[in-house]
C-alpha positions as a printed NumPy array, in Angstrom:
array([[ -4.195,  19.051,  53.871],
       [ -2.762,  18.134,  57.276],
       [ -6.079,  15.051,  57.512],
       [ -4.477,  13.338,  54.27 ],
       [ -0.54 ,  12.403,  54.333],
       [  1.103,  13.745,  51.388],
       [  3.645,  12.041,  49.513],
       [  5.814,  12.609,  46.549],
       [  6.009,  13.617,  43.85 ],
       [  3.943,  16.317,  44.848],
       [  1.651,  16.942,  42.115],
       [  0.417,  13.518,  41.938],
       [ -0.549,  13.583,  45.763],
       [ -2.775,  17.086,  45.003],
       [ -3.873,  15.74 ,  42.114],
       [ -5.088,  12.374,  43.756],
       [ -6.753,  14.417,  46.928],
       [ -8.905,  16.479,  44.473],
       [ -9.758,  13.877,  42.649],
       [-10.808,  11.049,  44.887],
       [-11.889,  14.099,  48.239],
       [-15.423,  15.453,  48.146],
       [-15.901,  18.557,  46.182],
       [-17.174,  21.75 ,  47.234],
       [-18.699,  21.982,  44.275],
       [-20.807,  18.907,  43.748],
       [-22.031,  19.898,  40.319],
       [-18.565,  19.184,  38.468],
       [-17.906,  16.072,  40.57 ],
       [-21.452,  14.971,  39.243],
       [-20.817,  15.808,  35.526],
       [-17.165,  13.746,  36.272],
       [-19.183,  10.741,  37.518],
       [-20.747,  10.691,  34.756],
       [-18.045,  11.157,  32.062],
       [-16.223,   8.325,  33.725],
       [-19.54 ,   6.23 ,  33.466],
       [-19.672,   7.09 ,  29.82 ],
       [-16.076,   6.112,  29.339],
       [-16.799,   2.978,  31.148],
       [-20.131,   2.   ,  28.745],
       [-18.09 ,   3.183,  25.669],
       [-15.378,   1.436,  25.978],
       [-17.267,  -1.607,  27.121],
       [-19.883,  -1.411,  24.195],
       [-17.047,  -0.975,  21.719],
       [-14.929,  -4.282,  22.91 ],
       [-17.885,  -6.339,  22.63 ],
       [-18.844,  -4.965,  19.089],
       [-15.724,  -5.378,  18.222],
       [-15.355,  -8.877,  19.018],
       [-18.766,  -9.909,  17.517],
       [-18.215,  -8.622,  14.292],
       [-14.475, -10.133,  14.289],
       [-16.293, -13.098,  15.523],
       [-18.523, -13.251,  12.685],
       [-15.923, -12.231,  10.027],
       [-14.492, -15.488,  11.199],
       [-17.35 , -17.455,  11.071],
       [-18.079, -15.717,   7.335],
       [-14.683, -16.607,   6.197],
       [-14.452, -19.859,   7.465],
       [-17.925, -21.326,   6.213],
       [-17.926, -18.826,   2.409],
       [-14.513, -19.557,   1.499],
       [-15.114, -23.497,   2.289],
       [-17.286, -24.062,  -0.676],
       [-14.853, -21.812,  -3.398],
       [-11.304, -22.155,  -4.088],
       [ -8.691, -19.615,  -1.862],
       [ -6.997, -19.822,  -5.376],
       [ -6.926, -21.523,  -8.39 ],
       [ -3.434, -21.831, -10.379],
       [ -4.026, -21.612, -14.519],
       [ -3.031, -20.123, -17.5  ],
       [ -5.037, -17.528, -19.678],
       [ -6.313, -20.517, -22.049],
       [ -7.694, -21.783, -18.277],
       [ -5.387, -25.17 , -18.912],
       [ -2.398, -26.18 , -17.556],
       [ -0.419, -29.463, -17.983],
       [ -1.396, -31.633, -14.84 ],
       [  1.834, -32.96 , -14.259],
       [  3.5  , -29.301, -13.677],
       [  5.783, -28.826, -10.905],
       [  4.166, -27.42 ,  -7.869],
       [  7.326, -27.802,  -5.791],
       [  8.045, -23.892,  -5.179],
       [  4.695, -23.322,  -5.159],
       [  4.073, -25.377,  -1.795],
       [  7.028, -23.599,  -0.313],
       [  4.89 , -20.416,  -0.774],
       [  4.383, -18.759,   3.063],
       [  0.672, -19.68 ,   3.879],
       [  0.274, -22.593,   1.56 ],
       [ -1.161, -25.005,   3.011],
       [ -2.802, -28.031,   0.449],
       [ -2.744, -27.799,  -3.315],
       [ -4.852, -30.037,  -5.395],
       [ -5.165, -30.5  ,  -9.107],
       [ -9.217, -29.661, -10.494],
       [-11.247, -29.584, -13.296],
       [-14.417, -27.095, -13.003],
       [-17.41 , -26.201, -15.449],
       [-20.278, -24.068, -14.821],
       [-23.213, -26.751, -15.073],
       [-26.68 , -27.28 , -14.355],
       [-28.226, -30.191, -12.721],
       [-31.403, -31.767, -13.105],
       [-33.361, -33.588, -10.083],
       [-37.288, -34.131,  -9.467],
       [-37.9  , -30.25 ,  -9.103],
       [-36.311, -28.501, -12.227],
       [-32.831, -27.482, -13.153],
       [-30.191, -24.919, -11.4  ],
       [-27.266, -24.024, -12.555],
       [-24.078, -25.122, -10.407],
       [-20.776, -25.398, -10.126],
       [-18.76 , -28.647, -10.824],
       [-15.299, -29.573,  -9.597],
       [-13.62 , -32.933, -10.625],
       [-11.042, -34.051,  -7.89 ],
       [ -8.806, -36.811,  -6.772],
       [ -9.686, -37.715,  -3.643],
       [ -6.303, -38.668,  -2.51 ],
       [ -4.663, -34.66 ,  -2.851],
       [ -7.84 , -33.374,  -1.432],
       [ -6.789, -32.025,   2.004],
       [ -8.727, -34.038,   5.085],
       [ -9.158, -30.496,   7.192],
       [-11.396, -28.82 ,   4.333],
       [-14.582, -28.045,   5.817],
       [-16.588, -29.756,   2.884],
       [-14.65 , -32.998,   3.804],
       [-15.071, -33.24 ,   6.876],
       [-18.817, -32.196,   7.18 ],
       [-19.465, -35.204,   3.786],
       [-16.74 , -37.748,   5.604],
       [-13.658, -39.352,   4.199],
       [-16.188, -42.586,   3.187],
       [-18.049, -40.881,   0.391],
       [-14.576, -38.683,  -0.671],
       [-12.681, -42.164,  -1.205],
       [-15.713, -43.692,  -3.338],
       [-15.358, -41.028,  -5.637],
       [-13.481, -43.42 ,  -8.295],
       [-12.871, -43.108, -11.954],
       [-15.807, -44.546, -13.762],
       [-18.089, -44.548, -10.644],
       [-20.456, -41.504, -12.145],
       [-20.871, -40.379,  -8.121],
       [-20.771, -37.192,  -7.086],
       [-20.847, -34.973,  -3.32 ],
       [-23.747, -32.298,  -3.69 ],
       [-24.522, -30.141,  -0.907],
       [-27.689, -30.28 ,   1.273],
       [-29.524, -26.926,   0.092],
       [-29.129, -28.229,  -3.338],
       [-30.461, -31.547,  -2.949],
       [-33.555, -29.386,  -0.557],
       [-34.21 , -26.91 ,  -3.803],
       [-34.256, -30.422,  -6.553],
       [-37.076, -32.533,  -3.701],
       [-33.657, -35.278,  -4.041],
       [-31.743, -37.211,  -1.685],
       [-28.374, -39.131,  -1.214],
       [-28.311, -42.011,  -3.885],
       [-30.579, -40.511,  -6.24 ],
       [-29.987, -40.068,  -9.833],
       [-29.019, -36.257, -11.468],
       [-28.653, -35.456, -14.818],
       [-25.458, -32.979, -14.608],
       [-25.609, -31.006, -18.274],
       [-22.362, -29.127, -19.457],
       [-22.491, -26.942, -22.59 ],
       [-18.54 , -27.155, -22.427],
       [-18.631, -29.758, -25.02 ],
       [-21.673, -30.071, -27.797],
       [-22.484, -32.897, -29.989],
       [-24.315, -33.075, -32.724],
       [-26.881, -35.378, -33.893],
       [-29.825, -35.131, -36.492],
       [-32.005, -32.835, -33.779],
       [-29.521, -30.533, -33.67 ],
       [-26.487, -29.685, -31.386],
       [-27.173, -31.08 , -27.375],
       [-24.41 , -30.596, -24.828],
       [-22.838, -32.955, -23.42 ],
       [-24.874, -34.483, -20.378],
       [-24.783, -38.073, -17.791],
       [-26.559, -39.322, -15.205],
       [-24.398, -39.353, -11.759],
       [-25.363, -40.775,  -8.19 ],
       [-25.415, -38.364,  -5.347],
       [-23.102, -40.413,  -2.886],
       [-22.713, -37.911,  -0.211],
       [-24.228, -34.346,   0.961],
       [-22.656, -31.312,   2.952],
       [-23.188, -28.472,   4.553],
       [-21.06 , -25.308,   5.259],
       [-23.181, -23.938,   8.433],
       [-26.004, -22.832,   6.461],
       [-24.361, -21.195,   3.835],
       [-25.758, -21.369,   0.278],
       [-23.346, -24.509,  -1.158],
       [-23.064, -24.483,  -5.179],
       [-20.406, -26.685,  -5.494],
       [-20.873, -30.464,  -6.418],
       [-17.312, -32.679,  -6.504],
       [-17.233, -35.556,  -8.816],
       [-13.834, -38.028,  -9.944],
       [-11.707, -35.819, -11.639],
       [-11.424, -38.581, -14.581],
       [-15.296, -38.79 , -14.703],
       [-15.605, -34.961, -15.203],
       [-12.884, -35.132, -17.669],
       [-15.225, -37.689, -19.652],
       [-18.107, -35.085, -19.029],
       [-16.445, -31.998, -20.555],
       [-14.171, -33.359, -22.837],
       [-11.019, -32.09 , -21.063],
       [ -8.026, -32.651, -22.696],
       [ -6.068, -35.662, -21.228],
       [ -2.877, -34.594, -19.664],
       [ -4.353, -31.449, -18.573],
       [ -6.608, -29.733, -15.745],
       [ -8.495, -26.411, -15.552],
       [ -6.464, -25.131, -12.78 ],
       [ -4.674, -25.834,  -9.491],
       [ -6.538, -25.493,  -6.366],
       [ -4.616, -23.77 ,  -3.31 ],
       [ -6.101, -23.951,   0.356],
       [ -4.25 , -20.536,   2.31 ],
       [ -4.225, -20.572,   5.788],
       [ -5.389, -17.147,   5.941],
       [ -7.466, -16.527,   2.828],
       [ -7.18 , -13.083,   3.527],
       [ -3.487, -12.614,   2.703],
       [ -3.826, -14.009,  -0.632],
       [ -2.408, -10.895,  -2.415],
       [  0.904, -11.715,  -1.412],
       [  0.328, -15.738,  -2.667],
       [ -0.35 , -14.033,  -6.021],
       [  2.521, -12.064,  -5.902],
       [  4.975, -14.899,  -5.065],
       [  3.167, -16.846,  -7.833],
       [  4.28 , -14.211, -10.491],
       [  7.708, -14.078,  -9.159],
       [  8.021, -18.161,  -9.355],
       [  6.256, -18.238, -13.146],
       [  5.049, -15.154, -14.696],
       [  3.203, -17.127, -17.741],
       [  0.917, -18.154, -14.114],
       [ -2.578, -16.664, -13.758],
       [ -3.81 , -16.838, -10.171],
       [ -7.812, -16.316,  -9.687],
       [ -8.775, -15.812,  -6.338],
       [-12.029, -15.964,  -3.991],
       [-11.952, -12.296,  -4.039],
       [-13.623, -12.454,  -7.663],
       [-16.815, -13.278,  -6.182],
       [-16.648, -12.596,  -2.505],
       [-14.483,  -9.453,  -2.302],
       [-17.016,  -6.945,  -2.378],
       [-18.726,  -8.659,   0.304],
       [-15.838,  -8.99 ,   2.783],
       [-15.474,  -5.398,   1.781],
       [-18.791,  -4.366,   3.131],
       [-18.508,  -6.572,   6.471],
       [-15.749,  -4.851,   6.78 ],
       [-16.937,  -1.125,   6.651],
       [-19.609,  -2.175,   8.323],
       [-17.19 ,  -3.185,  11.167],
       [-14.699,   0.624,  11.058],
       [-18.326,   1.858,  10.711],
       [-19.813,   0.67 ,  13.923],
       [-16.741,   1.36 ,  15.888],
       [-16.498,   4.709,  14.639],
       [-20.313,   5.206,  16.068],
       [-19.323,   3.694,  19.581],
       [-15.989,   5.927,  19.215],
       [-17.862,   8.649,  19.393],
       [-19.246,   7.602,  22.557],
       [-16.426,   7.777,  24.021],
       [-15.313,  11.128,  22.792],
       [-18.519,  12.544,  24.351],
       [-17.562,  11.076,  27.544],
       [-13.858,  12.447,  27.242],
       [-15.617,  16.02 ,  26.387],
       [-17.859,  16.018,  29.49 ],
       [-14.394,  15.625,  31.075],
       [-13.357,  18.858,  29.76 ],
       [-16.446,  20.813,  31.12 ],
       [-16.553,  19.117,  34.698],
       [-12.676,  19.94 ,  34.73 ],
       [-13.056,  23.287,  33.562],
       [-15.072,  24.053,  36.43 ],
       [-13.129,  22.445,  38.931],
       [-10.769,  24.989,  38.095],
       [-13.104,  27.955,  38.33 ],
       [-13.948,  26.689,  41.477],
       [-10.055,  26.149,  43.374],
       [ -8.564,  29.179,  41.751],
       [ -7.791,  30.484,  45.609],
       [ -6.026,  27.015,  46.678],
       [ -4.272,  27.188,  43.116],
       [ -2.982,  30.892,  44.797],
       [ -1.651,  29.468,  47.47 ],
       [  0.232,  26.908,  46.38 ],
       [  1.758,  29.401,  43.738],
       [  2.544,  31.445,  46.781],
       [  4.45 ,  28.474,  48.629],
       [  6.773,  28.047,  45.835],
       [  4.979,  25.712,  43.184],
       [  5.87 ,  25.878,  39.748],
       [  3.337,  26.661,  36.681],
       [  4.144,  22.782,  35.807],
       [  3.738,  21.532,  38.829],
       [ -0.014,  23.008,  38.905],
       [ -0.51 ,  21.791,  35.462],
       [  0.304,  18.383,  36.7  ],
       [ -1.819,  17.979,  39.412],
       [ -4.767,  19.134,  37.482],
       [ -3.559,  16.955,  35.048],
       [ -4.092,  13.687,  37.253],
       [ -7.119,  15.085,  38.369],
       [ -8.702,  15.344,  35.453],
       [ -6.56 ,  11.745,  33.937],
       [ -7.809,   9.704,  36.512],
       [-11.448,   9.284,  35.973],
       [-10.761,   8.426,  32.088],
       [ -7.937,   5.891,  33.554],
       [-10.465,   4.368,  35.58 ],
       [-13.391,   4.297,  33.359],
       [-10.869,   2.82 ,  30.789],
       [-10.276,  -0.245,  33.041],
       [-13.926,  -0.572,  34.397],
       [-14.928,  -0.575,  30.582],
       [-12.13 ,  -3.071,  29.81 ],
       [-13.364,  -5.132,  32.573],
       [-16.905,  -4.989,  31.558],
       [-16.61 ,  -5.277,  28.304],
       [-14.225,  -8.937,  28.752],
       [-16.989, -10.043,  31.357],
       [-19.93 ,  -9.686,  28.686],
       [-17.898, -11.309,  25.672],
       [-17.418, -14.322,  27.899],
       [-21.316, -14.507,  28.899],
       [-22.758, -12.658,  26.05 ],
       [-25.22 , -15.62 ,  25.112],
       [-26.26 , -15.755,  28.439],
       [-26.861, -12.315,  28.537],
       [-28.889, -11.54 ,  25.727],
       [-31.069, -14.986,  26.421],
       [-32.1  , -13.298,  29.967],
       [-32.642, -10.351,  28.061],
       [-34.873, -12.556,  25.394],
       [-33.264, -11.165,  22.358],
       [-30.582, -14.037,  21.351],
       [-31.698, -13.796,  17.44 ],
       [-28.603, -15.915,  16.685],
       [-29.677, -18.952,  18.437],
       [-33.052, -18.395,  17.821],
       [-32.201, -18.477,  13.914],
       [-30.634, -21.947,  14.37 ],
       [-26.996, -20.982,  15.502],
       [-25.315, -22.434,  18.372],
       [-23.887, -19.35 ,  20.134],
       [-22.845, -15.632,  18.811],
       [-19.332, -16.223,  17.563],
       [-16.462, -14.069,  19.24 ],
       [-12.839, -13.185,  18.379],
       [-11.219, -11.307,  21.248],
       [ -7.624,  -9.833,  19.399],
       [ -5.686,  -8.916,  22.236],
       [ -3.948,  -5.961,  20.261],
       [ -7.091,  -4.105,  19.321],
       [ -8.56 ,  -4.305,  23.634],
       [ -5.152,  -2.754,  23.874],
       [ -5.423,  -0.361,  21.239],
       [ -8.856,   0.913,  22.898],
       [ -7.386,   1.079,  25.904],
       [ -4.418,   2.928,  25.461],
       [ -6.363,   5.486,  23.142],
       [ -8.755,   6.126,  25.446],
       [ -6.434,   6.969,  28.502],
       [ -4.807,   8.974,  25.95 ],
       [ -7.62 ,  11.046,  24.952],
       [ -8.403,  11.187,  28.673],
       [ -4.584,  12.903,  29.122],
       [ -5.068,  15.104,  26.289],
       [ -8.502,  16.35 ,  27.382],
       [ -7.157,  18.057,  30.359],
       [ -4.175,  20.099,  28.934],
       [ -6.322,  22.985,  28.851],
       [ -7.478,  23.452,  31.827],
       [ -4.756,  22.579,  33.242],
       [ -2.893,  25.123,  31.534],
       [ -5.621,  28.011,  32.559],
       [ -4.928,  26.882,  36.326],
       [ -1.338,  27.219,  36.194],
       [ -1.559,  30.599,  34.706],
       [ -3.612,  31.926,  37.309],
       [ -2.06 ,  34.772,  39.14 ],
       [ -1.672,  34.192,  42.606],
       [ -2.128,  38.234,  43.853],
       [ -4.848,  38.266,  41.265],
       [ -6.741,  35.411,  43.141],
       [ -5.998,  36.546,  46.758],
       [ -6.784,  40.093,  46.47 ],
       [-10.285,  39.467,  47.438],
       [ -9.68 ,  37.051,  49.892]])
C-alpha cells in the first residue's frame, strides 16, 4: 500500500485502491467491466425510451385532443341556457378558454358518398386563437364564419375521402330534427360551402365547425340555448379535478370529457410506456446482479488482505465499507456514463438512426422523432440505479467482514 498515498476516511481509500488497482484475479475485474457496461447501456437505453414515448404522448395529446373538446359543460337533457354564468367556472385552476357550442352527430355528402361526422356550431369571436384547429385553418376563414353565411371549416382527410375541395358545396344531413312531407319523414338537411380546411398532423379530423346560429337553423336548437360549453384545459390530462371543481360550483352540471372516447387509448400508450421501461429495467438489474457475482469473488479472492487489516485493528464495519465502495463504484459510474449517453443520443437521435437508415418517423412523413426529457424521471433513474448498485453489495460485504482473521492466516 506504501506505492498509493492513503487518505481518510480509511475505508473509502481501500475501497477506491481495489477498485480502480489491477486485480489479481482478472476474471472478476472482467465480469465488473462488464456489469458497469451493462449499467451504462441500461440506463442509457431506458432515458432515451423514456423520452420518446413521453415525446410522443405529447405529440398524441396535443394533435387527438385538438379536434375533440377537453370538456364540454351541459346538463343531462344535453341543454343549457347560453347566457349562464361561466364566471367561477373560468376561475377553475387549468382553465384556460371556454366557448359556448352546439354539436350533432351528422353526415355529409360530397362527390364520393356520405360519412358520418361530427358538427360543432361556434362563434368565432370566444373561440380561443391558440387552438390547434385555428391556427392550422387561419383566423380569415374562422371570422367568415357569420350567421346566415351556410360556410363551414372541414378538415383535409375529409375533404380527401368525399374527391372535394375548399369552396365546394356539401350537403350536411342531421336526423336531429325530421320533417315531414307527403314522401314520408326526411331529416333536416342544407347545402354549406367548405370555406376553410385543417389538419391536426395527420390525425384522422371528424370535426367540421360551422356559425353557431347557422347550426342552430340546421338542428332546430332551441333559441336561448346551446348543447354544451366547451372548455380548453391546459393539461387535458388533469381534467378529473376540472370535473370535480365543476360539481362543487353547480352540482345540477354534467361535465363530459375527452376521456369518453380517447381514454382507453391514452391508457394503452401508457402501459405500453411502464411496460417498456419495465423491460429495459430489467436490464439494468442484470447488470446490478453481475455485480454481485464479480464482487463475490473479489472477496474469495482478498480474504488474506481482509486478515490483515482485521489484525491491525479494523473494525467489521470498516471492512464492510470498503467493500462496499468497491463494489458501489462501478454502478456509480456506469450510472453517469449511461446518463451521459443516454442525454447525448436524445439530443442527436434523428441523426442517429438516419446514419443507421432506420428513421421510420421521417420516412412516414414526420419531421423529427418527438422528445420530452422530464428532468425528475433522468433523476429518478439515476438515483435508483446507484441505489440498487449500494444495495447489491451488502452481502458480500458482510461475508468479508465476518471473515476470521486466524482462520485466514493459518495457512499463510
Amino acid at each position: 500500500m506504501s506505492v498509493l498515498k492513503l487518505f481518510r476516511p480509511l475505508s473509502l481509500s481501500i475501497g477506491l485502491r481495489y477498485a480502480f488497482a489491477s486485480s489479481n484475479h482478472r476474471f472478476a475485474t472482467f465480469i465488473a467491466l462488464l456489469s458497469m457496461i451493462g449499467i451504462m447501456l441500461g440506463v442509457a437505453a431506458l432515458i432515451v425510451v423514456v423520452s420518446v414515448m413521453n415525446g410522443l404522448e405529447g405529440e398524441l395529446k396535443d394533435r387527438l385532443l385538438s379536434s375533440i373538446p377537453h370538456a364540454v359543460i351541459t346538463t343531462d337533457r344535453d341543454m343549457i341556457a347560453q347566457d349562464y354564468d361561466l364566471s367561477r367556472i373560468r376561475d377553475i385552476k387549468g382553465v384556460v378558454a371556454v366557448a359556448p357550442q352546439i354539436t350533432d352527430d351528422v353526415m355529409i355528402q360530397g362527390r364520393n358518398g356520405i360519412y358520418g361526422v361530427s358538427l360543432f356550431g361556434i362563434d368565432p369571436a370566444d373561440y380561443p386563437d391558440f387552438d390547434l384547429v385555428r391556427a392550422s385553418t387561419g383566423t380569415k376563414s374562422f371570422k367568415s364564419l357569420v350567421p346566415r353565411s351556410f360556410e363551414i371549416i372541414v378538415g383535409w382527410d375529409v375533404l380527401d375521402r368525399l374527391k372535394n375541395n375548399v369552396d365546394d358545396e356539401l350537403r350536411i344531413i342531421s336526423a336531429s330534427y325530421v320533417k315531414y312531407t307527403p314522401f314520408g319523414r326526411v331529416p333536416s338537411q342544407r347545402l354549406f360551402t367548405v370555406n376553410g380546411a385543417y389538419s391536426v398532423g395527420g390525425m384522422s379530423s371528424g370535426m367540421i365547425l360551422g356559425n353557431i346560429e347557422d347550426v342552430r337553423r340546421l338542428t332546430h336548437m332551441q333559441q336561448g340555448t346551446v348543447s354544451g360549453f366547451r372548455v380548453w384545459l391546459d393539461d387535458p390530462f388533469e381534467v378529473g379535478s376540472f370535473i370535480e371543481e365543476v360539481g362543487r360550483i353547480d352540482p345540477k352540471l354534467t361535465v363530459k370529457d375527452w376521456r369518453v372516447e380517447l381514454g382507453e387509448f391514452f391508457q394503452s400508450v401508457a402501459m405500453e410506456r411502464i411496460m417498456m421501461g419495465l423491460m429495459l429495467a430489467l436490464i439494468i438489474m442484470v447488470a446490478i446482479f453481475n455485480m454481485l457475482s464479480s464482487l463475490a469473488m473479489v472477496v474469495s479472492s482478498k480474504v488474506p488482505e481482509i486478515a490483515v487489516m482485521r489484525t491491525m485493528g479494523m473494525s467489521q464495519s470498516a471492512i464492510m465499507k470498503v467493500f462496499i465502495v468497491e463494489g458501489a463504484i462501478s454502478g456509480i459510474i456506469g450510472s453517469v456514463m449511461g446518463l451521459i449517453l443516454g442525454l447525448i443520443c436524445v439530443a442527436y437521435l434523428d441523426s442517429i438512426l438516419n446514419v443507421l437508415g432506420i428513421n421510420l418517423y421521417i420516412a412516414a412523413g414526420g419531421v423529427g422523432i418527438p422528445v420530452q426529457v422530464k428532468g425528475l424521471q433522468v433523476l429518478m433513474v439515476l438515483l435508483v440505479t446507484i441505489a440498487l448498485s449500494f444495495a447489491i453489495t451488502i452481502y458480500p460485504s458482510v461475508r468479508a467482514a465476518r471473515q476470521s482473521p486466524v482462520e485466514s492466516l493459518r495457512y499463510e
